[in-house]
CSV table of C-alpha atoms in Angstrom, one decimal:
chain,number,residue,atom,x,y,z
A,1,MET,CA,-27.0,25.4,-60.4
A,2,MET,CA,-25.8,26.5,-57.0
A,3,ILE,CA,-23.4,24.2,-55.2
A,4,LEU,CA,-24.3,23.3,-51.6
A,5,ASP,CA,-21.0,22.9,-49.6
A,6,GLY,CA,-22.4,21.5,-46.3
A,7,LEU,CA,-21.4,24.7,-44.5
A,8,ASP,CA,-24.4,26.8,-45.5
A,9,SER,CA,-27.0,27.9,-43.0
A,10,PRO,CA,-30.4,26.4,-43.5
A,11,GLN,CA,-31.6,29.7,-45.0
A,12,VAL,CA,-28.6,30.0,-47.5
A,13,ALA,CA,-29.0,26.3,-48.4
A,14,ARG,CA,-32.7,26.9,-49.2
A,15,GLU,CA,-31.9,29.9,-51.3
A,16,LYS,CA,-29.3,27.9,-53.3
A,17,ILE,CA,-31.8,25.1,-53.9
A,18,GLU,CA,-34.4,27.6,-55.1
A,19,ILE,CA,-32.0,29.2,-57.4
A,20,SER,CA,-31.1,25.8,-58.8
A,21,TYR,CA,-34.7,25.2,-59.5
A,22,GLN,CA,-35.1,28.6,-61.2
A,23,PHE,CA,-32.1,27.7,-63.5
A,24,ALA,CA,-33.6,24.3,-64.2
A,25,ARG,CA,-37.0,25.8,-65.2
A,26,ALA,CA,-35.5,28.5,-67.3
A,27,MET,CA,-33.3,26.1,-69.3
A,28,LYS,CA,-36.0,23.7,-70.2
A,29,PRO,CA,-37.6,25.8,-73.0
A,30,LEU,CA,-34.2,26.7,-74.3
A,31,ALA,CA,-32.9,23.1,-74.7
A,32,GLY,CA,-34.3,22.3,-78.1
A,33,ALA,CA,-33.0,18.9,-79.1
A,34,HIS,CA,-30.3,18.9,-76.4
A,35,ARG,CA,-30.6,16.6,-73.4
A,36,LEU,CA,-30.2,18.7,-70.3
A,37,MET,CA,-28.7,17.3,-67.2
A,38,ALA,CA,-29.7,18.6,-63.8
A,39,VAL,CA,-27.3,18.2,-60.8
A,40,THR,CA,-28.1,17.4,-57.2
A,41,HIS,CA,-25.9,18.5,-54.3
A,42,GLY,CA,-26.0,18.8,-50.5
A,43,SER,CA,-27.1,16.4,-47.8
A,44,PHE,CA,-28.9,13.2,-48.5
A,45,GLU,CA,-32.3,14.8,-47.8
A,46,GLN,CA,-31.5,17.8,-50.0
A,47,ARG,CA,-30.4,15.5,-52.9
A,48,HIS,CA,-33.6,13.5,-52.5
A,49,GLU,CA,-35.7,16.6,-52.7
A,50,MET,CA,-33.8,18.0,-55.7
A,51,MET,CA,-34.1,14.6,-57.5
A,52,GLU,CA,-37.9,14.6,-57.1
A,53,HIS,CA,-38.2,18.2,-58.1
A,54,TYR,CA,-36.1,17.8,-61.3
A,55,LEU,CA,-38.2,14.8,-62.3
A,56,ASP,CA,-41.4,16.8,-61.8
A,57,LEU,CA,-39.9,19.4,-64.1
A,58,GLY,CA,-39.4,16.8,-66.8
A,59,TYR,CA,-35.7,16.2,-66.4
A,60,ARG,CA,-34.6,12.6,-67.3
A,61,HIS,CA,-30.8,13.1,-67.0
A,62,ILE,CA,-29.6,13.6,-63.5
A,63,ALA,CA,-26.0,14.0,-62.3
A,64,LEU,CA,-25.0,13.4,-58.7
A,65,GLY,CA,-22.5,16.2,-57.8
A,66,SER,CA,-20.0,17.0,-55.0
A,67,LEU,CA,-19.2,13.3,-54.3
A,68,ALA,CA,-15.5,13.2,-55.2
A,69,LEU,CA,-14.2,13.9,-51.7
A,70,LYS,CA,-16.9,11.9,-50.0
A,71,SER,CA,-16.0,8.8,-52.2
A,72,SER,CA,-13.0,8.3,-50.0
A,73,ARG,CA,-14.0,10.0,-46.8
A,74,ASP,CA,-17.6,8.8,-46.5
A,75,PRO,CA,-18.3,6.0,-49.1
A,76,TYR,CA,-21.4,5.0,-47.2
A,77,PHE,CA,-22.9,8.4,-48.1
A,78,VAL,CA,-22.0,8.1,-51.7
A,79,TYR,CA,-23.4,4.6,-52.0
A,80,ARG,CA,-26.6,5.6,-50.3
A,81,CYS,CA,-27.1,8.6,-52.6
A,82,VAL,CA,-26.6,6.5,-55.7
A,83,GLU,CA,-29.0,3.9,-54.5
A,84,ASP,CA,-31.6,6.6,-53.7
A,85,ALA,CA,-31.3,8.1,-57.2
A,86,LEU,CA,-31.5,4.7,-59.0
A,87,GLN,CA,-34.7,3.8,-57.2
A,88,TYR,CA,-36.6,6.3,-59.3
A,89,ARG,CA,-36.1,4.1,-62.4
A,90,ALA,CA,-39.1,2.1,-61.1
A,91,GLN,CA,-41.2,5.2,-61.9
A,92,VAL,CA,-39.1,6.6,-64.7
A,93,PRO,CA,-37.6,3.8,-66.8
A,94,ASP,CA,-35.6,6.1,-69.1
A,95,LEU,CA,-33.9,7.9,-66.2
A,96,TYR,CA,-30.2,8.5,-66.9
A,97,ILE,CA,-27.9,8.7,-63.8
A,98,HIS,CA,-24.4,10.2,-64.0
A,99,VAL,CA,-22.0,10.4,-61.1
A,100,LEU,CA,-19.5,13.3,-61.1
A,101,GLY,CA,-15.9,12.9,-60.0
A,102,VAL,CA,-16.0,9.3,-58.8
A,103,SER,CA,-14.0,7.0,-61.0
A,104,SER,CA,-11.5,4.8,-59.1
A,105,ILE,CA,-11.5,1.2,-60.3
A,106,LYS,CA,-13.3,-0.1,-57.2
A,107,TRP,CA,-15.9,2.6,-57.5
A,108,ALA,CA,-16.2,2.0,-61.2
A,109,ALA,CA,-16.9,-1.7,-60.5
A,110,THR,CA,-19.6,-0.8,-57.9
A,111,LEU,CA,-21.2,1.9,-60.0
A,112,THR,CA,-21.3,-0.4,-63.0
A,113,HIS,CA,-22.8,-3.2,-60.8
A,114,LEU,CA,-25.5,-0.8,-59.5
A,115,GLY,CA,-26.5,0.2,-63.0
A,116,VAL,CA,-25.3,3.8,-63.1
A,117,ASP,CA,-25.2,5.0,-66.7
A,118,SER,CA,-22.0,6.9,-66.6
A,119,PHE,CA,-19.4,8.5,-64.3
A,120,ASP,CA,-16.3,10.6,-64.7
A,121,GLY,CA,-13.1,11.6,-63.0
A,122,SER,CA,-9.7,13.1,-63.7
A,123,SER,CA,-7.4,11.6,-61.1
A,124,MET,CA,-5.7,9.3,-63.6
A,125,TYR,CA,-4.9,12.4,-65.7
A,126,MET,CA,-4.0,14.9,-63.0
A,127,SER,CA,-1.8,12.6,-61.0
A,128,ALA,CA,0.6,12.4,-63.9
A,129,PHE,CA,1.5,16.0,-63.1
A,130,THR,CA,0.8,16.4,-59.4
A,131,ALA,CA,2.1,13.1,-58.2
A,132,GLY,CA,4.3,11.9,-61.0
A,133,SER,CA,2.1,8.8,-61.3
A,134,PHE,CA,2.8,6.2,-64.0
A,135,LEU,CA,0.0,3.6,-64.2
A,136,GLN,CA,0.2,0.1,-65.6
A,137,TYR,CA,-2.8,-2.1,-66.4
A,138,VAL,CA,-2.1,-5.4,-64.7
A,139,PRO,CA,-5.0,-7.9,-65.2
A,140,GLU,CA,-3.8,-10.2,-62.5
A,141,ASP,CA,-3.5,-7.5,-59.9
A,142,PRO,CA,-6.5,-7.2,-57.5
A,143,ASN,CA,-6.8,-3.5,-58.3
A,144,LEU,CA,-6.1,-3.9,-62.0
A,145,LEU,CA,-4.0,-0.8,-62.0
A,146,LYS,CA,-0.5,-0.6,-60.6
A,147,LYS,CA,0.9,2.8,-59.7
A,148,TYR,CA,4.5,3.8,-60.0
A,149,ARG,CA,6.2,7.1,-59.3
A,150,ILE,CA,8.6,8.6,-61.8
A,151,VAL,CA,10.4,11.0,-59.6
A,152,GLU,CA,13.5,8.9,-59.2
A,153,ASN,CA,13.5,7.4,-62.7
A,154,VAL,CA,16.2,8.3,-65.2
A,155,PRO,CA,15.1,8.9,-68.8
A,156,GLY,CA,15.7,5.8,-71.0
A,157,SER,CA,16.3,3.5,-68.0
A,158,ASP,CA,14.2,0.5,-67.2
A,159,GLU,CA,13.7,1.2,-63.5
A,160,LEU,CA,10.0,1.4,-64.3
A,161,PRO,CA,8.4,-1.2,-66.6
A,162,PRO,CA,8.6,-0.3,-70.3
A,163,CYS,CA,5.3,0.4,-72.1
A,164,HIS,CA,4.3,-0.1,-75.7
A,165,CYS,CA,0.9,1.6,-75.7
A,166,PRO,CA,0.2,4.0,-78.5
A,167,ALA,CA,1.0,7.1,-76.4
A,168,CYS,CA,4.3,5.8,-75.1
A,169,SER,CA,5.3,4.4,-78.5
A,170,ALA,CA,4.6,7.7,-80.2
A,171,MET,CA,6.4,9.7,-77.5
A,172,ARG,CA,9.4,7.4,-77.5
A,173,ALA,CA,9.7,7.8,-81.3
A,174,GLU,CA,10.0,11.5,-80.7
A,175,GLY,CA,12.7,11.1,-78.1
A,176,TRP,CA,10.6,11.5,-74.9
A,177,ASP,CA,10.3,8.9,-72.1
A,178,THR,CA,6.9,9.0,-70.4
A,179,ARG,CA,8.4,7.2,-67.4
A,180,ALA,CA,10.6,10.2,-66.6
A,181,GLN,CA,9.9,13.5,-65.1
A,182,GLY,CA,10.0,16.6,-67.4
A,183,GLY,CA,12.0,19.0,-65.3
A,184,THR,CA,14.2,21.7,-66.8
A,185,LEU,CA,17.8,21.9,-67.8
A,186,ARG,CA,20.1,22.3,-64.8
A,187,ASP,CA,17.2,21.9,-62.4
A,188,PRO,CA,18.6,22.8,-58.9
A,189,SER,CA,16.5,19.9,-57.5
A,190,GLY,CA,18.4,17.4,-59.6
A,191,ARG,CA,15.4,16.1,-61.4
A,192,PRO,CA,16.3,14.4,-64.7
A,193,TYR,CA,15.6,16.5,-67.7
A,194,ASN,CA,13.6,14.8,-70.5
A,195,GLY,CA,12.4,17.5,-72.8
A,196,GLY,CA,10.2,19.6,-70.6
A,197,ASN,CA,6.5,19.1,-70.2
A,198,GLU,CA,6.0,16.9,-73.2
A,199,ALA,CA,6.9,13.7,-71.2
A,200,ASN,CA,4.4,14.7,-68.5
A,201,MET,CA,1.7,15.2,-71.1
A,202,GLY,CA,2.5,11.9,-72.8
A,203,ARG,CA,2.3,10.2,-69.4
A,204,ALA,CA,-1.1,11.7,-68.8
A,205,VAL,CA,-2.4,10.2,-72.0
A,206,HIS,CA,-0.7,6.9,-71.2
A,207,ASN,CA,-2.5,6.9,-67.8
A,208,ILE,CA,-5.9,7.5,-69.4
A,209,ASN,CA,-5.1,4.6,-71.8
A,210,MET,CA,-4.3,2.3,-68.9
A,211,TYR,CA,-7.4,3.3,-67.0
A,212,LEU,CA,-9.6,2.7,-70.0
A,213,ARG,CA,-8.2,-0.8,-70.4
A,214,ALA,CA,-8.8,-1.5,-66.8
A,215,LEU,CA,-12.3,-0.1,-67.1
A,216,GLN,CA,-13.1,-2.4,-70.0
A,217,ASP,CA,-11.9,-5.3,-67.8
A,218,VAL,CA,-14.2,-4.1,-65.0
A,219,GLN,CA,-17.2,-4.0,-67.2
A,220,ALA,CA,-16.5,-7.4,-68.7
A,221,ARG,CA,-16.1,-8.9,-65.2
A,222,ILE,CA,-19.3,-7.4,-63.9
A,223,LEU,CA,-21.3,-8.6,-66.9
A,224,ALA,CA,-19.8,-12.1,-66.3
A,225,GLY,CA,-21.0,-12.0,-62.7
A,226,ASP,CA,-17.6,-11.6,-61.1
A,227,GLU,CA,-18.1,-9.8,-57.8
A,228,SER,CA,-14.5,-9.8,-56.6
A,229,LEU,CA,-14.1,-6.0,-57.3
A,230,LEU,CA,-17.2,-5.0,-55.4
A,231,VAL,CA,-15.3,-3.9,-52.3
A,232,LYS,CA,-17.3,-0.7,-51.9
A,233,ARG,CA,-20.6,-2.6,-52.0
A,234,ASP,CA,-19.4,-5.1,-49.5
A,235,ARG,CA,-18.2,-2.4,-47.1
A,236,TYR,CA,-21.5,-0.5,-47.5
A,237,GLU,CA,-23.5,-3.6,-46.7
A,238,ALA,CA,-21.4,-4.2,-43.7
A,239,ALA,CA,-21.7,-0.6,-42.5
A,240,ARG,CA,-25.5,-0.7,-43.0
A,241,GLU,CA,-25.8,-3.9,-41.0
A,242,ARG,CA,-23.8,-2.4,-38.2
A,243,ARG,CA,-26.0,0.7,-38.2
A,244,ASP,CA,-29.1,-1.4,-38.2
A,245,ASN,CA,-27.8,-3.4,-35.3
A,246,LEU,CA,-27.2,-0.2,-33.3
A,247,GLU,CA,-30.6,1.2,-34.1
A,248,ARG,CA,-32.6,-1.8,-33.1
A,249,PRO,CA,-31.8,-1.6,-29.3
A,250,MET,CA,-32.6,2.1,-29.4
A,251,GLU,CA,-35.9,1.4,-31.0
A,252,ARG,CA,-36.8,-1.1,-28.3
A,253,LEU,CA,-35.9,1.5,-25.6
A,254,LEU,CA,-38.0,4.1,-27.3
A,255,ASN,CA,-41.0,1.8,-27.7
């Protein structure tokens, strides 16, 4: 698989696509009982072409790659790519679609509603280290997850809400507070010390726990017909309507 970054010349992009096809063909006879997953990248047109080619090669598990950044910068593009991939289920009922790197709660709701088989992401884990994020699952919150920052929190205090999830309970029993930043002894920045990186690791597990609880809620709501979380879908439909309205006058002028 060769990743298309959008900056390639047409010639380089073509070469990368052909190399991806070579890999896909070479792997098929080696798979045995394993289920191989091919990955699409690039522009909408390139993804569409790759999707059809992989299906012709016999692939039934397709991942949509390089969408993480676009999920916030160009959600219209992401939604359109997912819709395009899912349309092939009419021809290939057992087609499995996975979306790489897109996992926010609002996207989780939309992808679940659309019928995507699976998706992944690591922001809830990485943000425990890079942003000091401490997530809490709050069912009554419109976003289901409430984000706190632990930078100013003192170990053992209740400036942030206490948590009794398995991760936090286990860490607390060992003397670490997942709501506080690890830091180091006599840190010149003044960060509170709480036993080094253990608190950060525990918080990462805590965040995953909270995310999975919210995800279960998302799935239950979608199955029950609740569409209140489908913000991405609603924005996409509105954007598509605006684009259609702009294109109609142009078509009349051209005709």
